[in-house]
């Protein structure tokens, strides 16, 4: 239903283009603010439609859960949860087991946002603002876990393995969200552009070959029947799902890789030892 609403909005509000038109998200209206207008674009609307669709899917899969599953949707829901937890534990370890819902949300939101192009709607992942927002959120998580041993330990990590590499390490730190944002955005946008160009080229090829035929025979888009769907399997489905998986994998690897596990658990052990000593001293007193 949300996707149908999005298609209806596109038909009613967005004017039809003549020929090939590759542009950014359509701006529906702008909310005036003291520091500048806030544009409400096709990206924002479609992103909310995807989130609502995912919410309805989750509610459907988890409705009426039983201790012993007797419905296929519950089996599917349990399979998704188990596979996500397995993926997180194998890449991040037991300490990050609670990350499974977040990674599942990243995978679902990214994949379905990219697959929205199959319905003719603007995929939100074709907008750099969306992927950059996700990358900034991941960067905050990376920094948070890197600072688990305190800000001093975090700052010292820039001087590893040798101090003179500190400037390069700082550049690498801030390059992480930039590369994540542009990788996802660039692959989805390029796939959308290539699909449009191929469909238009096939239409021109049909006219070139069949244009000499009389009547409606010369207007049959022969080469646009089936072939665009074959190309879409890669540029829309495979590439979209692959980029979602890559973004989720990079999130897990960067967060878990930046976490100073050895030093953190060592400090936790020392704290527990001090607490036990303090308790024993109090008992003696």
Short mmCIF file of C-alpha atoms in Angstrom, two decimals:
data_model
loop_
_atom_site.label_atom_id
_atom_site.label_comp_id
_atom_site.label_asym_id
_atom_site.label_seq_id
_atom_site.Cartn_x
_atom_site.Cartn_y
_atom_site.Cartn_z
CA UNK A 1 0.00 0.00 0.00
CA UNK A 2 2.70 2.62 0.81
CA UNK A 3 4.44 1.89 -2.52
CA UNK A 4 1.12 2.27 -4.35
CA UNK A 5 0.65 5.64 -2.64
CA UNK A 6 4.12 6.67 -3.81
CA UNK A 7 3.33 5.68 -7.40
CA UNK A 8 0.08 7.66 -7.23
CA UNK A 9 1.89 10.72 -5.90
CA UNK A 10 4.41 10.49 -8.73
CA UNK A 11 1.66 10.32 -11.36
CA UNK A 12 -0.26 13.25 -9.88
CA UNK A 13 2.49 15.62 -8.77
CA UNK A 14 5.55 14.95 -10.94
CA UNK A 15 5.26 16.14 -14.58
CA UNK A 16 6.13 13.62 -17.28
CA UNK A 17 9.50 14.09 -18.96
CA UNK A 18 10.01 14.32 -22.72
CA UNK A 19 12.72 11.86 -23.76
CA UNK A 20 15.65 11.09 -21.47
CA UNK A 21 15.79 13.13 -18.29
CA UNK A 22 18.28 12.17 -15.59
CA UNK A 23 18.00 14.46 -12.60
CA UNK A 24 17.93 14.40 -8.82
CA UNK A 25 14.94 13.92 -6.57
CA UNK A 26 11.88 16.02 -7.38
CA UNK A 27 11.15 18.79 -4.85
CA UNK A 28 7.46 18.72 -3.86
CA UNK A 29 7.51 21.86 -1.72
CA UNK A 30 9.76 23.87 0.61
CA UNK A 31 9.07 24.66 4.26
CA UNK A 32 10.31 28.19 5.10
CA UNK A 33 12.69 28.35 8.07
CA UNK A 34 14.68 31.22 9.64
CA UNK A 35 18.02 29.87 8.36
CA UNK A 36 16.71 28.77 4.94
CA UNK A 37 14.03 26.62 3.41
CA UNK A 38 13.63 22.90 4.14
CA UNK A 39 12.85 21.13 0.85
CA UNK A 40 10.55 18.12 1.02
CA UNK A 41 11.79 15.94 -1.81
CA UNK A 42 10.97 12.69 -3.52
CA UNK A 43 13.82 11.11 -1.56
CA UNK A 44 12.28 11.88 1.84
CA UNK A 45 8.81 10.76 0.83
CA UNK A 46 10.02 7.51 -0.72
CA UNK A 47 12.28 6.77 2.27
CA UNK A 48 9.29 7.04 4.60
CA UNK A 49 7.26 4.83 2.26
CA UNK A 50 10.00 2.18 2.43
CA UNK A 51 10.13 2.40 6.23
CA UNK A 52 6.34 2.05 6.47
CA UNK A 53 6.45 -0.94 4.12
CA UNK A 54 9.14 -2.60 6.23
CA UNK A 55 7.10 -1.89 9.38
CA UNK A 56 4.04 -3.56 7.88
CA UNK A 57 6.13 -6.55 6.75
CA UNK A 58 7.59 -6.94 10.26
CA UNK A 59 4.15 -6.68 11.86
CA UNK A 60 2.80 -9.28 9.47
CA UNK A 61 5.67 -11.73 10.03
CA UNK A 62 5.56 -11.39 13.83
CA UNK A 63 1.79 -11.37 14.32
CA UNK A 64 0.48 -14.22 16.43
CA UNK A 65 3.83 -15.79 17.30
CA UNK A 66 3.69 -19.16 19.04
CA UNK A 67 6.21 -21.18 21.01
CA UNK A 68 5.96 -23.94 18.41
CA UNK A 69 5.72 -22.35 14.93
CA UNK A 70 2.82 -23.54 12.82
CA UNK A 71 2.88 -20.89 10.08
CA UNK A 72 5.33 -20.22 7.27
CA UNK A 73 5.60 -16.52 8.14
CA UNK A 74 6.82 -17.33 11.63
CA UNK A 75 9.38 -19.75 10.19
CA UNK A 76 10.50 -16.97 7.82
CA UNK A 77 10.72 -14.43 10.66
CA UNK A 78 12.79 -16.81 12.80
CA UNK A 79 15.07 -17.62 9.86
CA UNK A 80 15.73 -13.89 9.26
CA UNK A 81 16.53 -13.34 12.95
CA UNK A 82 18.80 -16.38 13.17
CA UNK A 83 20.72 -15.52 10.00
CA UNK A 84 21.21 -11.90 11.10
CA UNK A 85 22.44 -12.95 14.54
CA UNK A 86 24.79 -15.49 12.96
CA UNK A 87 26.15 -12.84 10.57
CA UNK A 88 26.78 -10.39 13.41
CA UNK A 89 28.44 -12.93 15.71
CA UNK A 90 30.69 -14.29 12.97
CA UNK A 91 31.92 -10.81 11.97
CA UNK A 92 31.81 -8.88 15.25
CA UNK A 93 32.00 -11.44 18.04
CA UNK A 94 29.81 -12.23 21.04
CA UNK A 95 30.33 -8.79 22.60
CA UNK A 96 28.38 -7.18 19.72
CA UNK A 97 25.55 -9.74 19.66
CA UNK A 98 23.04 -6.99 20.46
CA UNK A 99 23.95 -5.31 17.16
CA UNK A 100 21.80 -7.80 15.22
CA UNK A 101 18.63 -5.60 15.12
CA UNK A 102 20.64 -2.60 13.93
CA UNK A 103 22.42 -4.56 11.19
CA UNK A 104 19.13 -6.15 10.14
CA UNK A 105 17.59 -2.68 9.88
CA UNK A 106 20.52 -1.43 7.79
CA UNK A 107 20.26 -4.40 5.43
CA UNK A 108 16.50 -4.14 5.02
CA UNK A 109 16.33 -0.38 4.63
CA UNK A 110 19.23 -0.24 2.18
CA UNK A 111 18.09 -3.16 0.03
CA UNK A 112 14.44 -2.12 -0.20
CA UNK A 113 15.38 1.51 -0.86
CA UNK A 114 17.49 0.43 -3.83
CA UNK A 115 14.88 -2.04 -5.09
CA UNK A 116 12.30 0.76 -5.16
CA UNK A 117 13.54 1.56 -8.66
CA UNK A 118 11.80 -1.62 -9.87
CA UNK A 119 8.45 0.09 -9.20
CA UNK A 120 9.43 3.16 -11.23
CA UNK A 121 9.94 5.31 -8.13
CA UNK A 122 13.08 7.26 -7.27
CA UNK A 123 15.34 5.06 -5.08
CA UNK A 124 16.39 6.97 -1.93
CA UNK A 125 19.88 5.44 -2.12
CA UNK A 126 20.38 7.42 -5.35
CA UNK A 127 20.50 10.54 -3.17
CA UNK A 128 23.84 11.27 -1.49
CA UNK A 129 22.05 12.86 1.49
CA UNK A 130 20.62 9.46 2.46
CA UNK A 131 23.80 7.40 2.24
CA UNK A 132 25.80 10.23 3.85
CA UNK A 133 23.37 10.27 6.78
CA UNK A 134 23.80 6.52 7.26
CA UNK A 135 27.59 6.85 7.00
CA UNK A 136 27.66 9.62 9.63
CA UNK A 137 25.61 7.44 11.99
CA UNK A 138 28.06 4.57 11.47
CA UNK A 139 31.00 6.95 12.01
CA UNK A 140 29.51 8.01 15.38
CA UNK A 141 29.23 4.35 16.38
CA UNK A 142 32.82 3.67 15.28
CA UNK A 143 34.11 6.62 17.30
CA UNK A 144 32.03 5.64 20.34
CA UNK A 145 33.48 2.14 20.46
CA UNK A 146 36.99 3.37 19.76
CA UNK A 147 36.69 5.60 22.82
CA UNK A 148 35.57 2.76 25.09
CA UNK A 149 38.98 2.92 26.80
CA UNK A 150 38.83 6.68 27.16
CA UNK A 151 39.70 9.70 24.96
CA UNK A 152 43.42 9.51 25.79
CA UNK A 153 43.67 5.94 24.48
CA UNK A 154 41.69 6.99 21.40
CA UNK A 155 44.04 9.87 20.62
CA UNK A 156 47.09 7.66 21.17
CA UNK A 157 45.77 5.23 18.54
CA UNK A 158 46.46 7.84 15.83
CA UNK A 159 50.18 7.54 16.57
CA UNK A 160 50.25 3.81 15.84
CA UNK A 161 52.33 2.08 14.58
CA UNK A 162 54.67 5.09 14.42
CA UNK A 163 53.99 8.71 15.48
CA UNK A 164 54.76 10.36 12.13
CA UNK A 165 51.80 8.51 10.57
CA UNK A 166 49.34 10.41 12.79
CA UNK A 167 48.26 12.88 10.03
CA UNK A 168 47.55 10.01 7.62
CA UNK A 169 45.65 8.11 10.30
CA UNK A 170 43.50 11.18 10.98
CA UNK A 171 42.73 11.57 7.27
CA UNK A 172 41.88 7.87 7.08
CA UNK A 173 39.54 8.26 10.06
CA UNK A 174 37.43 10.93 8.36
CA UNK A 175 37.69 9.26 4.95
CA UNK A 176 35.76 6.23 6.27
CA UNK A 177 32.25 7.81 6.23
CA UNK A 178 33.01 9.60 2.96
CA UNK A 179 33.98 6.38 1.19
CA UNK A 180 30.99 4.48 2.62
CA UNK A 181 28.55 7.19 1.50
CA UNK A 182 29.94 7.64 -2.02
CA UNK A 183 30.38 3.90 -2.66
CA UNK A 184 26.74 3.10 -1.95
CA UNK A 185 25.37 6.23 -3.64
CA UNK A 186 27.58 5.92 -6.72
CA UNK A 187 26.78 2.29 -7.44
CA UNK A 188 23.01 2.70 -7.11
CA UNK A 189 22.91 5.95 -9.10
CA UNK A 190 25.09 4.55 -11.89
CA UNK A 191 22.90 1.44 -12.12
CA UNK A 192 19.78 3.59 -12.45
CA UNK A 193 21.37 5.79 -15.12
CA UNK A 194 22.66 2.82 -17.13
CA UNK A 195 19.24 1.13 -17.01
CA UNK A 196 17.56 4.26 -18.39
CA UNK A 197 20.16 4.66 -21.14
CA UNK A 198 19.88 0.99 -22.16
CA UNK A 199 16.09 1.14 -22.30
CA UNK A 200 16.24 4.26 -24.47
CA UNK A 201 18.89 2.75 -26.74
CA UNK A 202 16.81 -0.40 -27.22
CA UNK A 203 13.80 1.72 -28.12
CA UNK A 204 15.87 3.55 -30.73
CA UNK A 205 17.16 0.25 -32.10
CA UNK A 206 13.59 -1.03 -32.45
CA UNK A 207 12.59 2.06 -34.42
CA UNK A 208 15.69 1.78 -36.61
CA UNK A 209 15.03 -1.84 -37.58
CA UNK A 210 11.22 -1.91 -37.64
CA UNK A 211 10.57 1.72 -38.60
CA UNK A 212 10.17 0.87 -42.29
CA UNK A 213 7.26 -1.49 -41.62
CA UNK A 214 3.76 -0.11 -42.30
CA UNK A 215 1.27 0.92 -39.61
CA UNK A 216 1.57 -0.14 -36.01
CA UNK A 217 4.21 -2.74 -36.89
CA UNK A 218 6.80 0.01 -37.15
CA UNK A 219 5.97 1.21 -33.62
CA UNK A 220 6.42 -2.12 -31.83
CA UNK A 221 9.24 -1.74 -29.25
CA UNK A 222 10.58 -5.21 -30.03
CA UNK A 223 13.95 -4.91 -28.29
CA UNK A 224 12.36 -3.37 -25.17
CA UNK A 225 10.40 -6.55 -24.55
CA UNK A 226 12.28 -8.66 -22.02
CA UNK A 227 15.79 -7.27 -22.52
CA UNK A 228 15.45 -4.36 -20.03
CA UNK A 229 14.25 -6.86 -17.44
CA UNK A 230 17.39 -8.96 -17.99
CA UNK A 231 19.63 -5.92 -17.45
CA UNK A 232 17.53 -4.95 -14.43
CA UNK A 233 18.37 -8.25 -12.75
CA UNK A 234 21.93 -6.97 -12.34
CA UNK A 235 21.67 -3.17 -12.20
CA UNK A 236 18.63 -3.05 -9.90
CA UNK A 237 18.27 -6.34 -8.04
CA UNK A 238 21.77 -7.82 -7.76
CA UNK A 239 23.62 -4.52 -7.43
CA UNK A 240 21.10 -3.10 -4.94
CA UNK A 241 21.22 -6.14 -2.67
CA UNK A 242 25.00 -6.39 -3.01
CA UNK A 243 25.53 -2.76 -1.98
CA UNK A 244 23.23 -3.25 1.02
CA UNK A 245 25.28 -6.26 2.08
CA UNK A 246 28.58 -4.41 1.55
CA UNK A 247 27.39 -1.40 3.60
CA UNK A 248 26.28 -3.69 6.44
CA UNK A 249 29.55 -5.65 6.31
CA UNK A 250 31.64 -2.46 6.39
CA UNK A 251 29.59 -1.24 9.34
CA UNK A 252 30.29 -4.43 11.27
CA UNK A 253 33.98 -4.57 10.37
CA UNK A 254 34.69 -0.90 11.11
CA UNK A 255 32.85 -0.92 14.44
CA UNK A 256 34.30 -4.22 15.64
CA UNK A 257 37.75 -3.45 14.20
CA UNK A 258 37.94 -0.09 15.95
CA UNK A 259 36.95 -1.52 19.33
CA UNK A 260 40.10 -2.03 21.51
CA UNK A 261 38.82 -5.32 22.91
CA UNK A 262 42.01 -6.51 24.57
CA UNK A 263 42.66 -3.24 26.39
CA UNK A 264 38.98 -2.81 27.30
CA UNK A 265 38.56 -6.26 28.85
CA UNK A 266 41.90 -5.87 30.63
CA UNK A 267 40.67 -2.64 32.23
CA UNK A 268 37.32 -4.19 33.11
CA UNK A 269 39.13 -7.06 34.84
CA UNK A 270 41.27 -4.61 36.79
CA UNK A 271 38.18 -2.66 37.88
CA UNK A 272 36.48 -5.83 39.10
CA UNK A 273 39.64 -6.75 41.01
CA UNK A 274 39.70 -3.32 42.70
CA UNK A 275 36.00 -3.60 43.55
CA UNK A 276 36.51 -7.01 45.17
CA UNK A 277 39.46 -5.64 47.17
CA UNK A 278 37.37 -2.70 48.35
CA UNK A 279 34.54 -5.02 49.41
CA UNK A 280 36.94 -7.24 51.35
CA UNK A 281 38.42 -4.18 53.14
CA UNK A 282 34.93 -3.03 54.09
CA UNK A 283 34.09 -6.48 55.44
CA UNK A 284 37.27 -6.47 57.55
CA UNK A 285 36.39 -3.04 58.94
#
